[in-house]
PDB file of C-alpha atoms and ligand atoms in Angstrom:
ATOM      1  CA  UNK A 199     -12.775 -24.427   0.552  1.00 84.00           C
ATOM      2  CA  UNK A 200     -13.689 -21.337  -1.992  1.00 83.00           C
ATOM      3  CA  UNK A 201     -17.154 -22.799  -2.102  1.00 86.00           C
ATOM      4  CA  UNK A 202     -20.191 -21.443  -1.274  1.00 87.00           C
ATOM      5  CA  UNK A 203     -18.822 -17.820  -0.935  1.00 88.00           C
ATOM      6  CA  UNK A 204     -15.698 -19.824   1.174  1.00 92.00           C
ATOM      7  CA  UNK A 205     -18.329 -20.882   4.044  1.00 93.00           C
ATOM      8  CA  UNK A 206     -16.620 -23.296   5.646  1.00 93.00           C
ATOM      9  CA  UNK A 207     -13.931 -21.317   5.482  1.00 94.00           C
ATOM     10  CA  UNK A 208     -15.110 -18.781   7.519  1.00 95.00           C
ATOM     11  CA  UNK A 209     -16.481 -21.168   9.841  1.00 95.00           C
ATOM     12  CA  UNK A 210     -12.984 -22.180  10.755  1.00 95.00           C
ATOM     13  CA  UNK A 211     -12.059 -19.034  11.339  1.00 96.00           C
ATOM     14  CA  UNK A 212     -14.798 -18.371  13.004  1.00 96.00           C
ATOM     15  CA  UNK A 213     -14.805 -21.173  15.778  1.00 95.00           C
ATOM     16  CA  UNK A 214     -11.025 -20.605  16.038  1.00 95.00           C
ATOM     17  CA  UNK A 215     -12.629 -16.830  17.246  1.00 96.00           C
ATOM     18  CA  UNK A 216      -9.915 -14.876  14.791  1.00 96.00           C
ATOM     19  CA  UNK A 217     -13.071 -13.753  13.094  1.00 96.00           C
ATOM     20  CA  UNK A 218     -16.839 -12.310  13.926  1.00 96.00           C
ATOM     21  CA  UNK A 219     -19.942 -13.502  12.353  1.00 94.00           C
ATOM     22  CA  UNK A 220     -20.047  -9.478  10.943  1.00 95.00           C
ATOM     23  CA  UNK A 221     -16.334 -10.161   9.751  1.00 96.00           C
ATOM     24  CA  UNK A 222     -17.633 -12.280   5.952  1.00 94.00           C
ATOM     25  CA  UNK A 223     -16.467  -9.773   3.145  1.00 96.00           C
ATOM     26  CA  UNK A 224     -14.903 -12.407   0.851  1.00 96.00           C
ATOM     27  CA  UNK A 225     -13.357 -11.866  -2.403  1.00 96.00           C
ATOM     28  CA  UNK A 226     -12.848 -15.143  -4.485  1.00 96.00           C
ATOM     29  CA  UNK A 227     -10.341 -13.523  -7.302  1.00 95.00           C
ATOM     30  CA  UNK A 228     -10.451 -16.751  -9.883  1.00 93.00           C
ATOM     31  CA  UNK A 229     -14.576 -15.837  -9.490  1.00 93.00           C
ATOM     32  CA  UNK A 230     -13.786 -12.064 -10.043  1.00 93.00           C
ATOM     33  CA  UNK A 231     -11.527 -12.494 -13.342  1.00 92.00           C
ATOM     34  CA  UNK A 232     -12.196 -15.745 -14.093  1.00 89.00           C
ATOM     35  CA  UNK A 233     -10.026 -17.496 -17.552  1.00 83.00           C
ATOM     36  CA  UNK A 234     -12.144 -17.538 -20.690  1.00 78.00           C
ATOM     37  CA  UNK A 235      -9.382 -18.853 -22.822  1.00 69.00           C
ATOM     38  CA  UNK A 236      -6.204 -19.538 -23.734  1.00 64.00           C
ATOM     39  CA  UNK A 237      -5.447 -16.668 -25.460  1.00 68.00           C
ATOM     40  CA  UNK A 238      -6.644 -14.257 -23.115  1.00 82.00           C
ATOM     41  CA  UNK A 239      -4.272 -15.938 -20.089  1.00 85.00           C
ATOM     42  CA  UNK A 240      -1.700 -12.732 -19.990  1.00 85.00           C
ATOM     43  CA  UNK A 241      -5.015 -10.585 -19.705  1.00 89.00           C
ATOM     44  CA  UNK A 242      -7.014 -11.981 -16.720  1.00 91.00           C
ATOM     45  CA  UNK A 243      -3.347 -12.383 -14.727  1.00 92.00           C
ATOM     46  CA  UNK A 244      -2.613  -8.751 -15.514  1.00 92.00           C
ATOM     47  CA  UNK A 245      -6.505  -8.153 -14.019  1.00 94.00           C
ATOM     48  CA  UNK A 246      -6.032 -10.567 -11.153  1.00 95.00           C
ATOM     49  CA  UNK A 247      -3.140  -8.580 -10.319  1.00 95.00           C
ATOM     50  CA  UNK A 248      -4.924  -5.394  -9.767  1.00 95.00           C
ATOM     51  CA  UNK A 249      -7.855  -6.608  -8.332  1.00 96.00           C
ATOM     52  CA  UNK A 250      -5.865  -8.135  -5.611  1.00 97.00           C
ATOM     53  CA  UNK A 251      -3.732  -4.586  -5.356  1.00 96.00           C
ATOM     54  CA  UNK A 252      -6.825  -2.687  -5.175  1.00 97.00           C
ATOM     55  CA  UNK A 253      -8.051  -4.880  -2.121  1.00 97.00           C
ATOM     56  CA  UNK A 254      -4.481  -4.730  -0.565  1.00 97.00           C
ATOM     57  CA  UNK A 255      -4.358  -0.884  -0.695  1.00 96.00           C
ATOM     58  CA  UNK A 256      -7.785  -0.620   0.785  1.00 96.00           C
ATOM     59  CA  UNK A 257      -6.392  -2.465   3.748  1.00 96.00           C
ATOM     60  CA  UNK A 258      -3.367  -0.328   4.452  1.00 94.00           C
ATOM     61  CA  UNK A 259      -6.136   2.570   4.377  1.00 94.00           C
ATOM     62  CA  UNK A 260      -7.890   0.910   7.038  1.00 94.00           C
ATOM     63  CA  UNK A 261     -10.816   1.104   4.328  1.00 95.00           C
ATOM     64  CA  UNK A 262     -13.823  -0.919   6.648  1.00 94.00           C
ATOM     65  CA  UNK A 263     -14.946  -2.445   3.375  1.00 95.00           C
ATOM     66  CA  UNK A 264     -11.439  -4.581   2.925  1.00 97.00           C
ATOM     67  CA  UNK A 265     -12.226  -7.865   2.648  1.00 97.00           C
ATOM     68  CA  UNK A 266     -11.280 -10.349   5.738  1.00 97.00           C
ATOM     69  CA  UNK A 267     -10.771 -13.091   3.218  1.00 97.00           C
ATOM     70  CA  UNK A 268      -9.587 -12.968  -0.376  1.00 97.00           C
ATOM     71  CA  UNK A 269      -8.849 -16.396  -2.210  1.00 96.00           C
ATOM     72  CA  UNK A 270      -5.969 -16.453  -4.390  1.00 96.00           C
ATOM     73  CA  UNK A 271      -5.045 -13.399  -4.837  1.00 96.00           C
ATOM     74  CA  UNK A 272      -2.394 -12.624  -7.523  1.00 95.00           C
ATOM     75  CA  UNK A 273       0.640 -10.186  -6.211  1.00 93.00           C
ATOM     76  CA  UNK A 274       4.039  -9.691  -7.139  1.00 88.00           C
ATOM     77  CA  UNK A 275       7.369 -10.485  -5.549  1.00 85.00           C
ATOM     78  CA  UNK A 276      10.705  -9.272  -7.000  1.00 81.00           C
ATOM     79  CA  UNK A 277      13.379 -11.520  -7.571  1.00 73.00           C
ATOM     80  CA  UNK A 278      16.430 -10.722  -9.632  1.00 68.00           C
ATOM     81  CA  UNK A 279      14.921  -7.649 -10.599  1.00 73.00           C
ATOM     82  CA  UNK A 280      12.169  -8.982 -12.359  1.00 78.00           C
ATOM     83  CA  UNK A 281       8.339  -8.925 -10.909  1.00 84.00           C
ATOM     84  CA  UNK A 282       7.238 -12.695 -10.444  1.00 86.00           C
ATOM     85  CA  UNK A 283       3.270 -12.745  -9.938  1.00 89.00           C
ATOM     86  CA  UNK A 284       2.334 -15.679  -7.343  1.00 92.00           C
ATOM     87  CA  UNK A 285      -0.706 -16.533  -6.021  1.00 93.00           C
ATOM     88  CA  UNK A 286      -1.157 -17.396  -2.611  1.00 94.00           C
ATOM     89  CA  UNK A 287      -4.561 -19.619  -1.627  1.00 95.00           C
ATOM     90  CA  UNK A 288      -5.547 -17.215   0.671  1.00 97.00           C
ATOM     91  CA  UNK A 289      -5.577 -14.117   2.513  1.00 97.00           C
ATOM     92  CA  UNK A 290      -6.758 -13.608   5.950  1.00 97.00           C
ATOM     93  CA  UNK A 291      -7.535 -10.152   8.397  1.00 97.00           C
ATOM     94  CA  UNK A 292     -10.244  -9.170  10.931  1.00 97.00           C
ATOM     95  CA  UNK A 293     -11.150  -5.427  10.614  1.00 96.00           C
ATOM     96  CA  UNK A 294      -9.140  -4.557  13.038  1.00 96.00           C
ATOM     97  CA  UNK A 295      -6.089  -5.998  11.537  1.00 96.00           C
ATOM     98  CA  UNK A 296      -3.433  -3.701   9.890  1.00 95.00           C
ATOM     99  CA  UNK A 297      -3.134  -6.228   7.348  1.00 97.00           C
ATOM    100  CA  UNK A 298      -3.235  -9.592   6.029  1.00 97.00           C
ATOM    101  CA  UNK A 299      -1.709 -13.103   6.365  1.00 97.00           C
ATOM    102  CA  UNK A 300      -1.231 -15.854   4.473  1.00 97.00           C
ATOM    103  CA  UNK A 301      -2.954 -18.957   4.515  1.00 96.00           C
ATOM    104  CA  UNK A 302      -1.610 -22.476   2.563  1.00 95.00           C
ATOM    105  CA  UNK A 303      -4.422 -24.797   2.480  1.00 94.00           C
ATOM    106  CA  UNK A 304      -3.337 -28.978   1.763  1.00 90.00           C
ATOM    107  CA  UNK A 305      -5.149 -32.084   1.924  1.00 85.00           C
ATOM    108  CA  UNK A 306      -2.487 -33.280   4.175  1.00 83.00           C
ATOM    109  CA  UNK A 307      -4.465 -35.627   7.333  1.00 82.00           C
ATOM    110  CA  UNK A 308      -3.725 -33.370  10.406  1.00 82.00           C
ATOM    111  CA  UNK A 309      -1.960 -35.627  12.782  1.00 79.00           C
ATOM    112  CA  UNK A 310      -0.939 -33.343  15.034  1.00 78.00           C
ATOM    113  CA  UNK A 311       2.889 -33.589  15.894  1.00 75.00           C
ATOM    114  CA  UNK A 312       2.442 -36.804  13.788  1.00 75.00           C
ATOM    115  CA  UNK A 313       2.099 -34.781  10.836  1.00 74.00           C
ATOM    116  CA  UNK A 314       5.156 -35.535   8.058  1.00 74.00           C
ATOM    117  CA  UNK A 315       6.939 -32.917   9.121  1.00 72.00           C
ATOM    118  CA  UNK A 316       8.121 -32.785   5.365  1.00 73.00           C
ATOM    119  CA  UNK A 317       4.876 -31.705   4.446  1.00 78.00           C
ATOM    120  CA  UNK A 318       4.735 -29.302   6.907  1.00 83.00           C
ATOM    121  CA  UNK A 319       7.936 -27.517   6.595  1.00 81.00           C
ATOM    122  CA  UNK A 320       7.447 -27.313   2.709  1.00 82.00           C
ATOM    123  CA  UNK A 321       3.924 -25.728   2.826  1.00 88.00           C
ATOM    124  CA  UNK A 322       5.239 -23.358   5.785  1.00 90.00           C
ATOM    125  CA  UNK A 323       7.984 -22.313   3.174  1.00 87.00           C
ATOM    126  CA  UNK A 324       5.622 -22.022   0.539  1.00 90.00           C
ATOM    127  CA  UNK A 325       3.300 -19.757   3.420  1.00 94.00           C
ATOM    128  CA  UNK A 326       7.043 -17.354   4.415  1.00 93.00           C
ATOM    129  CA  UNK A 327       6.821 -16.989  -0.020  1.00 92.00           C
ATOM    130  CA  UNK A 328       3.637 -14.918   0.794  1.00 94.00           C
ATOM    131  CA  UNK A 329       5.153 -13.230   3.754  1.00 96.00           C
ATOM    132  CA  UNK A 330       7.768 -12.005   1.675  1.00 93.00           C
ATOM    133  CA  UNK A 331       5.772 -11.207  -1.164  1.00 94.00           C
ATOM    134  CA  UNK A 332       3.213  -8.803   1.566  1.00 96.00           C
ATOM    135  CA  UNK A 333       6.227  -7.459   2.836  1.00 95.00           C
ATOM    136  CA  UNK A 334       7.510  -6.367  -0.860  1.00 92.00           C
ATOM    137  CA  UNK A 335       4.032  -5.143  -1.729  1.00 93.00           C
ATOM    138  CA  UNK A 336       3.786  -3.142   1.647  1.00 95.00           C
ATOM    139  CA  UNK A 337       7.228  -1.524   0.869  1.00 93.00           C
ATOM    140  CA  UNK A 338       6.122  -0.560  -2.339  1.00 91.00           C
ATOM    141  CA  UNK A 339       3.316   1.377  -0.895  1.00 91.00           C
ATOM    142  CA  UNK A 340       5.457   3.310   1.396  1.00 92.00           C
ATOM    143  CA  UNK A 341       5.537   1.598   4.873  1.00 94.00           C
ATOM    144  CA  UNK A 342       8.723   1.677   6.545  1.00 91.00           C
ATOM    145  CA  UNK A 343       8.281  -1.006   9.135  1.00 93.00           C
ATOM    146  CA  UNK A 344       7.251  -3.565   6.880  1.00 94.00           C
ATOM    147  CA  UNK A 345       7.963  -6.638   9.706  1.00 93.00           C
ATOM    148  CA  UNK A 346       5.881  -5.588  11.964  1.00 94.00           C
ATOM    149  CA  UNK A 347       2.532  -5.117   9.620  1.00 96.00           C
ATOM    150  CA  UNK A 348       3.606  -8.648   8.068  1.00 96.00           C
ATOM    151  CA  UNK A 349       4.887 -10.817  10.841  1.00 95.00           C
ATOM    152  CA  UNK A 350       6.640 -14.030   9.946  1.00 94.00           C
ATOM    153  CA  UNK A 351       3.760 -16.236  10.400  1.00 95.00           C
ATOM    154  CA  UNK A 352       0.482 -17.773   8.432  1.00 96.00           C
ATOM    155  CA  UNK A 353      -1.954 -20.540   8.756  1.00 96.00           C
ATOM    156  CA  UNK A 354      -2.136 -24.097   7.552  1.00 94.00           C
ATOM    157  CA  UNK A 355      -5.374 -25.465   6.818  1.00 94.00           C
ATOM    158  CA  UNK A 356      -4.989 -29.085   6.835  1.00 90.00           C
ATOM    159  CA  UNK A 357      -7.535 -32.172   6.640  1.00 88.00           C
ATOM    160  CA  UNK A 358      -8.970 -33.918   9.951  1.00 85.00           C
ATOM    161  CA  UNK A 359      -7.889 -37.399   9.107  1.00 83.00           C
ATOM    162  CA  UNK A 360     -10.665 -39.615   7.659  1.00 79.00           C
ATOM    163  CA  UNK A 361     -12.971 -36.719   6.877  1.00 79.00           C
ATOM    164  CA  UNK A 362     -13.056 -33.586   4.790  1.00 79.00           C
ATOM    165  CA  UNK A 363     -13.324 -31.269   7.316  1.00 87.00           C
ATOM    166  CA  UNK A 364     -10.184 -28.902   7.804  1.00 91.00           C
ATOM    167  CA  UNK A 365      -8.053 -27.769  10.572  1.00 92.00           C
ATOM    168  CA  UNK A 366      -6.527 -24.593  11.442  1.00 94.00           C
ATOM    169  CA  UNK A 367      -2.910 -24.682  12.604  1.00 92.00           C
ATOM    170  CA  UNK A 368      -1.243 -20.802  13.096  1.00 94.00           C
ATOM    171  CA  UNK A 369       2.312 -21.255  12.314  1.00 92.00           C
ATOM    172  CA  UNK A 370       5.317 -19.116  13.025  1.00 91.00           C
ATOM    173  CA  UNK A 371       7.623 -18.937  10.254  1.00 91.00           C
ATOM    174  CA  UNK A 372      10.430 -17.030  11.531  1.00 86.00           C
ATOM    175  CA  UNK A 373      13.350 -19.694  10.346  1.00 82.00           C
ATOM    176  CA  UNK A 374      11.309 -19.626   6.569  1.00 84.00           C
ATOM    177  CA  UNK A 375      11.278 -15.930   5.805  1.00 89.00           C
ATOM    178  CA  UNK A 376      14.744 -15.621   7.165  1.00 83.00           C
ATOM    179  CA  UNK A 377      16.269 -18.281   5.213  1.00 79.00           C
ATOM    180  CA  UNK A 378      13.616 -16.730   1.925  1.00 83.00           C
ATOM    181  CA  UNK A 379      15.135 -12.955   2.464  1.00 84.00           C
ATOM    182  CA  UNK A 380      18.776 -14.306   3.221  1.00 77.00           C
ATOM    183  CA  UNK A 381      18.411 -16.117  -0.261  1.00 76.00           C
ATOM    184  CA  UNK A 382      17.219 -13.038  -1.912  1.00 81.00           C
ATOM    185  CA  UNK A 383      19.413 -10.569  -0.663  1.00 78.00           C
ATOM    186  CA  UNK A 384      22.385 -12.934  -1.550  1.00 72.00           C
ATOM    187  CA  UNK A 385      21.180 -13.286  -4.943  1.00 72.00           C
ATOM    188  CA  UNK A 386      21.937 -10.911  -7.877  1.00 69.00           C
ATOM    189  CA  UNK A 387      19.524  -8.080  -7.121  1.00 67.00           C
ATOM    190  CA  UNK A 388      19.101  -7.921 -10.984  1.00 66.00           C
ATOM    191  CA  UNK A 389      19.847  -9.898 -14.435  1.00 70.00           C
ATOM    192  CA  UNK A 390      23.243  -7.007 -14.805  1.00 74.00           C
ATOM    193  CA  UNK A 391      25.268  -8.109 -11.594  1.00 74.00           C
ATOM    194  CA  UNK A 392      24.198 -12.112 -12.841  1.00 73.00           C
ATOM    195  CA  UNK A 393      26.004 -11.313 -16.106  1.00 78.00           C
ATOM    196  CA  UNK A 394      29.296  -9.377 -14.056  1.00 79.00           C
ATOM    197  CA  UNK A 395      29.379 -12.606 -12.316  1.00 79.00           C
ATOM    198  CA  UNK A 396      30.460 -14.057 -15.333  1.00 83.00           C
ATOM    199  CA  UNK A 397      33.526 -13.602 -17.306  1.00 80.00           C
ATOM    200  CA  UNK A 398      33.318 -10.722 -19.777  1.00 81.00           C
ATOM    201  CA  UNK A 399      31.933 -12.312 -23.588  1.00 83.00           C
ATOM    202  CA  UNK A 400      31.038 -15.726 -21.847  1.00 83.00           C
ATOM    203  CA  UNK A 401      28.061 -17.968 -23.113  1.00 84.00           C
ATOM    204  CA  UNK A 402      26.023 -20.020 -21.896  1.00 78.00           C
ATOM    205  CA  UNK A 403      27.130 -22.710 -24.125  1.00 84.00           C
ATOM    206  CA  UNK A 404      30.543 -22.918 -22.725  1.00 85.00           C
ATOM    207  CA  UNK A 405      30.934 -25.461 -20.100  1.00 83.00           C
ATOM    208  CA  UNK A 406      32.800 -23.130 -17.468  1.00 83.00           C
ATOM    209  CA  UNK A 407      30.835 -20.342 -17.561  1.00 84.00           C
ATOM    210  CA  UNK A 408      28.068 -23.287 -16.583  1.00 81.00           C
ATOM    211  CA  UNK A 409      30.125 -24.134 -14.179  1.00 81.00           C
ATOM    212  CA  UNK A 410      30.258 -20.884 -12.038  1.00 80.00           C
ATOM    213  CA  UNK A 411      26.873 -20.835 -12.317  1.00 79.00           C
ATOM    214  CA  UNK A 412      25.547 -22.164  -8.780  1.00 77.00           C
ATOM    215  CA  UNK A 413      22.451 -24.686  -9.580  1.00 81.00           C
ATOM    216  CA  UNK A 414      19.967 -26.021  -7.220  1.00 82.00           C
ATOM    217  CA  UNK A 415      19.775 -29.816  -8.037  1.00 87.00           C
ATOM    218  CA  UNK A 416      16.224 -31.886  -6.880  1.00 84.00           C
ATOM    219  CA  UNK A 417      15.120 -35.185  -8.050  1.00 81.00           C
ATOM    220  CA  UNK A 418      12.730 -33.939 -10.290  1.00 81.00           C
ATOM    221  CA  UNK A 419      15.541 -32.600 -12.669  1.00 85.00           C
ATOM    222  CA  UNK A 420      16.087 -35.725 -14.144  1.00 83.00           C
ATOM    223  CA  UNK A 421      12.692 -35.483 -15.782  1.00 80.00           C
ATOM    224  CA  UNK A 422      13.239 -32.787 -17.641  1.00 80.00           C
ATOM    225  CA  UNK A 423      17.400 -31.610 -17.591  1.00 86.00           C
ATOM    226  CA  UNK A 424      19.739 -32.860 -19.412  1.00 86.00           C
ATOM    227  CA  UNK A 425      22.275 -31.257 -17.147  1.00 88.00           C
ATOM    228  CA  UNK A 426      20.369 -33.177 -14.477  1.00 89.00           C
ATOM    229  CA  UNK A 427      23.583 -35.809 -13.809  1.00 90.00           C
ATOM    230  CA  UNK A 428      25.688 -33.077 -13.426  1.00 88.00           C
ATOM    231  CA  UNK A 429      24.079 -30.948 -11.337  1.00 90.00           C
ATOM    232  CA  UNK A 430      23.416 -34.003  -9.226  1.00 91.00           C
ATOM    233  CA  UNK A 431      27.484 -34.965  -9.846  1.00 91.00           C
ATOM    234  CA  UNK A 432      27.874 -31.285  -7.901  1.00 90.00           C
ATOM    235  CA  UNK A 433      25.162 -31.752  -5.523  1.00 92.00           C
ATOM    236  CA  UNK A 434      27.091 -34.714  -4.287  1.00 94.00           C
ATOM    237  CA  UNK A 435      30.150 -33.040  -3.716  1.00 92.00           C
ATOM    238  CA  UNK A 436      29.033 -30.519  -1.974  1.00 90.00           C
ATOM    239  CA  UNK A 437      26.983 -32.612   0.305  1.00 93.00           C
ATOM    240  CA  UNK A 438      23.526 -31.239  -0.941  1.00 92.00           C
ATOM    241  CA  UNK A 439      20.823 -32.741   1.414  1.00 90.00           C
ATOM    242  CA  UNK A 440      18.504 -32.593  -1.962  1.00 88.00           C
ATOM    243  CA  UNK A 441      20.215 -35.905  -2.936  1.00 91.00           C
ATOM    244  CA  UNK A 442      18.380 -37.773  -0.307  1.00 91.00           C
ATOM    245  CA  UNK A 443      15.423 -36.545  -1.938  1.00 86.00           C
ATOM    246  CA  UNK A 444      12.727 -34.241  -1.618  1.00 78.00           C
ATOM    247  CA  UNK A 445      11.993 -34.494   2.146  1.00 79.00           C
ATOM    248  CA  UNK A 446      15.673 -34.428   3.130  1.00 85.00           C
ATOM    249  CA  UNK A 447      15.751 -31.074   1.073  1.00 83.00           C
ATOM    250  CA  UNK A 448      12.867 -30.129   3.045  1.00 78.00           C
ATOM    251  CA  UNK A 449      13.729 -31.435   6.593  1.00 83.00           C
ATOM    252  CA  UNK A 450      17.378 -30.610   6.193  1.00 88.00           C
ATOM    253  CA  UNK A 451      17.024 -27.425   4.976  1.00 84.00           C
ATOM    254  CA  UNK A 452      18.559 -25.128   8.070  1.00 85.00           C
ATOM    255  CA  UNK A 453      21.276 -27.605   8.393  1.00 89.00           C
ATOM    256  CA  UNK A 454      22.286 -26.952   4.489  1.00 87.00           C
ATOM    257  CA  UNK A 455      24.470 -29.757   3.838  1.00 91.00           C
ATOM    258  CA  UNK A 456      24.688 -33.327   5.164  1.00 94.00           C
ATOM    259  CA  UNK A 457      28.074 -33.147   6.958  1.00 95.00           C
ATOM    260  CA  UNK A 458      26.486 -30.582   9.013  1.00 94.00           C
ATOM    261  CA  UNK A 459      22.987 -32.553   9.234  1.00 94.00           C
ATOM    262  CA  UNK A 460      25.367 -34.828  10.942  1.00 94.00           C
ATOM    263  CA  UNK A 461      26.876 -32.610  13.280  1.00 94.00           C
ATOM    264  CA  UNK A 462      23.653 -31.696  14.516  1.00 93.00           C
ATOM    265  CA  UNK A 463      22.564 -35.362  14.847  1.00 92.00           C
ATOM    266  CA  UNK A 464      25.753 -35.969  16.537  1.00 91.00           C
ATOM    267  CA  UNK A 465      26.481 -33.012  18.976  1.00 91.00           C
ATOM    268  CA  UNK A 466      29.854 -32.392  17.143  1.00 92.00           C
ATOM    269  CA  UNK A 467      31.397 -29.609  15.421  1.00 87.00           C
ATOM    270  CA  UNK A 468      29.684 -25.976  15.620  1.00 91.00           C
ATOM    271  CA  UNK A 469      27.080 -25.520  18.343  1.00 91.00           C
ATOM    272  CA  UNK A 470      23.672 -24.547  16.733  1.00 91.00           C
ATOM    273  CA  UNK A 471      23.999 -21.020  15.212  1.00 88.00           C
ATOM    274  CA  UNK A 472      20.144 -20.811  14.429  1.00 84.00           C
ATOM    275  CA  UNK A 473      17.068 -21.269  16.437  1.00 82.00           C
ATOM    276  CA  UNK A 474      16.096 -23.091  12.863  1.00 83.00           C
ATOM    277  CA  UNK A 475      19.427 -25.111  13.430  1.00 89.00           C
ATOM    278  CA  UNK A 476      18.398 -25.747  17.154  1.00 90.00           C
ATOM    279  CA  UNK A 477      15.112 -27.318  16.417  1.00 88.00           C
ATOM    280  CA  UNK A 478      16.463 -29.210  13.799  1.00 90.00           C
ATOM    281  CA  UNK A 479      19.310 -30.471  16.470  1.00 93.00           C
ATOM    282  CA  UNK A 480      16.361 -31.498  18.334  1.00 92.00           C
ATOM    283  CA  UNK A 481      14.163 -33.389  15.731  1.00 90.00           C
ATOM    284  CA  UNK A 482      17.548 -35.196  14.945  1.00 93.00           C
ATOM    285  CA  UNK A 483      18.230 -36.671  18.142  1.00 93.00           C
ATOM    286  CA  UNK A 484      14.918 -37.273  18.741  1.00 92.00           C
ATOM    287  CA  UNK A 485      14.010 -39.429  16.001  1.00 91.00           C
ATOM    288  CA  UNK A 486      17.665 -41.302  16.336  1.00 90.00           C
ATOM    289  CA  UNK A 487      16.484 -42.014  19.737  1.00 91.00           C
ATOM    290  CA  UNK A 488      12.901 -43.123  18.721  1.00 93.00           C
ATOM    291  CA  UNK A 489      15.030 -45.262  16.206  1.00 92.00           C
ATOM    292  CA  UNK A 490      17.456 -46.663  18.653  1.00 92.00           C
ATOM    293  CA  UNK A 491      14.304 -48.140  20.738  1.00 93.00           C
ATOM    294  CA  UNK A 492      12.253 -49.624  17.822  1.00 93.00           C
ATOM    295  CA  UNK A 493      14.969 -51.596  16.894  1.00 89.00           C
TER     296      UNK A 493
HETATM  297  S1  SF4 B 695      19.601 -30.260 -13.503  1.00 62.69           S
HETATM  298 FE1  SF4 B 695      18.930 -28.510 -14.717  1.00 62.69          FE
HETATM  299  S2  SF4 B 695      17.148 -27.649 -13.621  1.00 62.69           S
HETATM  300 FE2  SF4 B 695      18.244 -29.025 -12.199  1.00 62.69          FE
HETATM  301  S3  SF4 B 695      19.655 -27.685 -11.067  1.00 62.69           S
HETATM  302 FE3  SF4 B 695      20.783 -28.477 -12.824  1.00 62.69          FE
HETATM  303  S4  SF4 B 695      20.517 -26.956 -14.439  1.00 62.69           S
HETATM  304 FE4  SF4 B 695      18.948 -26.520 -12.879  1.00 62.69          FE
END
């Protein structure tokens, strides 16, 4: 998609009318700084980083020569009170935007509401991860009202099935960035309050102060943990939807455990408490229904 100066690209925005044929200012970052070695990694990040500042700060100052797309861009987002730099694939704004808006793109076939919704829901998380990290950025540079110059939404290119060709889906991603900034805000703003969570002289090598240490079990950790059977041990107990696997995690995700997956499914216990939870609800009965007639 970053070929040819991101043509087609801009084509797709173009027919979808969210830009002009005067609105092509592209900046491809990898093609700005691009990786010469190994050794000089740290460097070209560190470059990436401002480059992609410098083209973010010309936006906030409504500077007409902002660019209306910039390919993976490198920016920061602060998490336990460290800077993490991620790099979205792209960032989108006409000229008259305030500012920009992510865009994930995936080889995923666009079927429409056929699409696995799996797929979906993880690259719209993946999208809210560059709402958040806009939103951090913007606060940094002094705006106040940082949710309404970054709303919770992006774009999902995906594929048009049996051709190359991509499609432009605008998603909302209110339920993501919620769920992202709840997570966030309820973790240790910074490597200190970790540590006070911990009894005073504990290690890492004792098995209790492990223990108190909440983990976030997937089936990937059994490639490379070897605390990957107890973390899954834990998971179990508490009813983790990540032991189904990675599109449980992913489709279960508002519900946050299985019990209440369930409940959902059902129509017992709590009445949904989310809009997130409500659409889940939803998709649950649904596809038990769909279920229920195929066989
Ligand atoms: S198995 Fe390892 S990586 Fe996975 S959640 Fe546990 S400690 Fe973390």
């Amino acid at each position: 998609m970053a070929e040819n100066g991101a043509a087609e690209l801009l084509d797709l925005y173009r027919t979808a009318g969210r830009l002009t044929t005067e609105e092509c200012k592209v900046a491809i970052v990898p093609d700005i700084a691009p990786i010469g070695s190994r050794r000089d990694l740290k460097h070209v990040m560190a470059v990436r980083q401002t480059i992609s500042q410098k083209f973010l700060e010309q936006k906030l100052r409504r500077d007409p020569k902002a660019p209306n797309i910039i390919v993976k861009p490198r920016v920061l987002v602060t998490l336990l009170g460290l800077d993490h730099g991620i790099e979205p694939d792209v960032l989108v704004a006409s000229d008259s935007d305030l500012f920009y808006r992510p865009v994930e793109i995936k080889s995923y076939p666009d079927r429409a509401g056929k699409t696995e919704s799996a797929d979906v829901r993880s690259a719209c998380r993946q999208a809210a991860v560059g709402v958040v990290a806009l939103r951090d950025i913007a606060r940094r540079m002094g705006v106040r009202d940082v949710a309404a110059l970054v709303p919770a939404a992006g774009d999902l290119v995906l594929r048009i099935p049996g051709a190359l060709k991509p499609t432009l889906r605008p998603m909302p991603l209110r339920g993501e960035v919620d769920s992202l900034e709840r997570a966030i805000q309820e973790a240790p703003s910074n490597l200190e309050e970790l540590e006070q969570m911990l009894p005073p002289g504990s290690a890492l090598d004792n098995p209790t102060v492990l223990e108190s240490i909440p983990n976030s079990y997937r089936s990937s950790c059994r490639e490379y943990c070897a605390l990957a059977q107890h973390c899954k041990q834990a998971a179990v107990a508490n009813g983790d939807p990540g032991v189904l696997g990675d599109a449980a995690r992913e489709t279960l995700a508002a519900a946050g455990s299985i019990s209440r997956a369930l409940d959902l499914a059902r129509g017992t216990g709590a009445p949904p408490r989310t809009p997130a939870e409500q659409a889940l609800a939803e998709h649950l009965r649904a596809a038990e229904n769909a279920y229920r007639e195929a066989v």
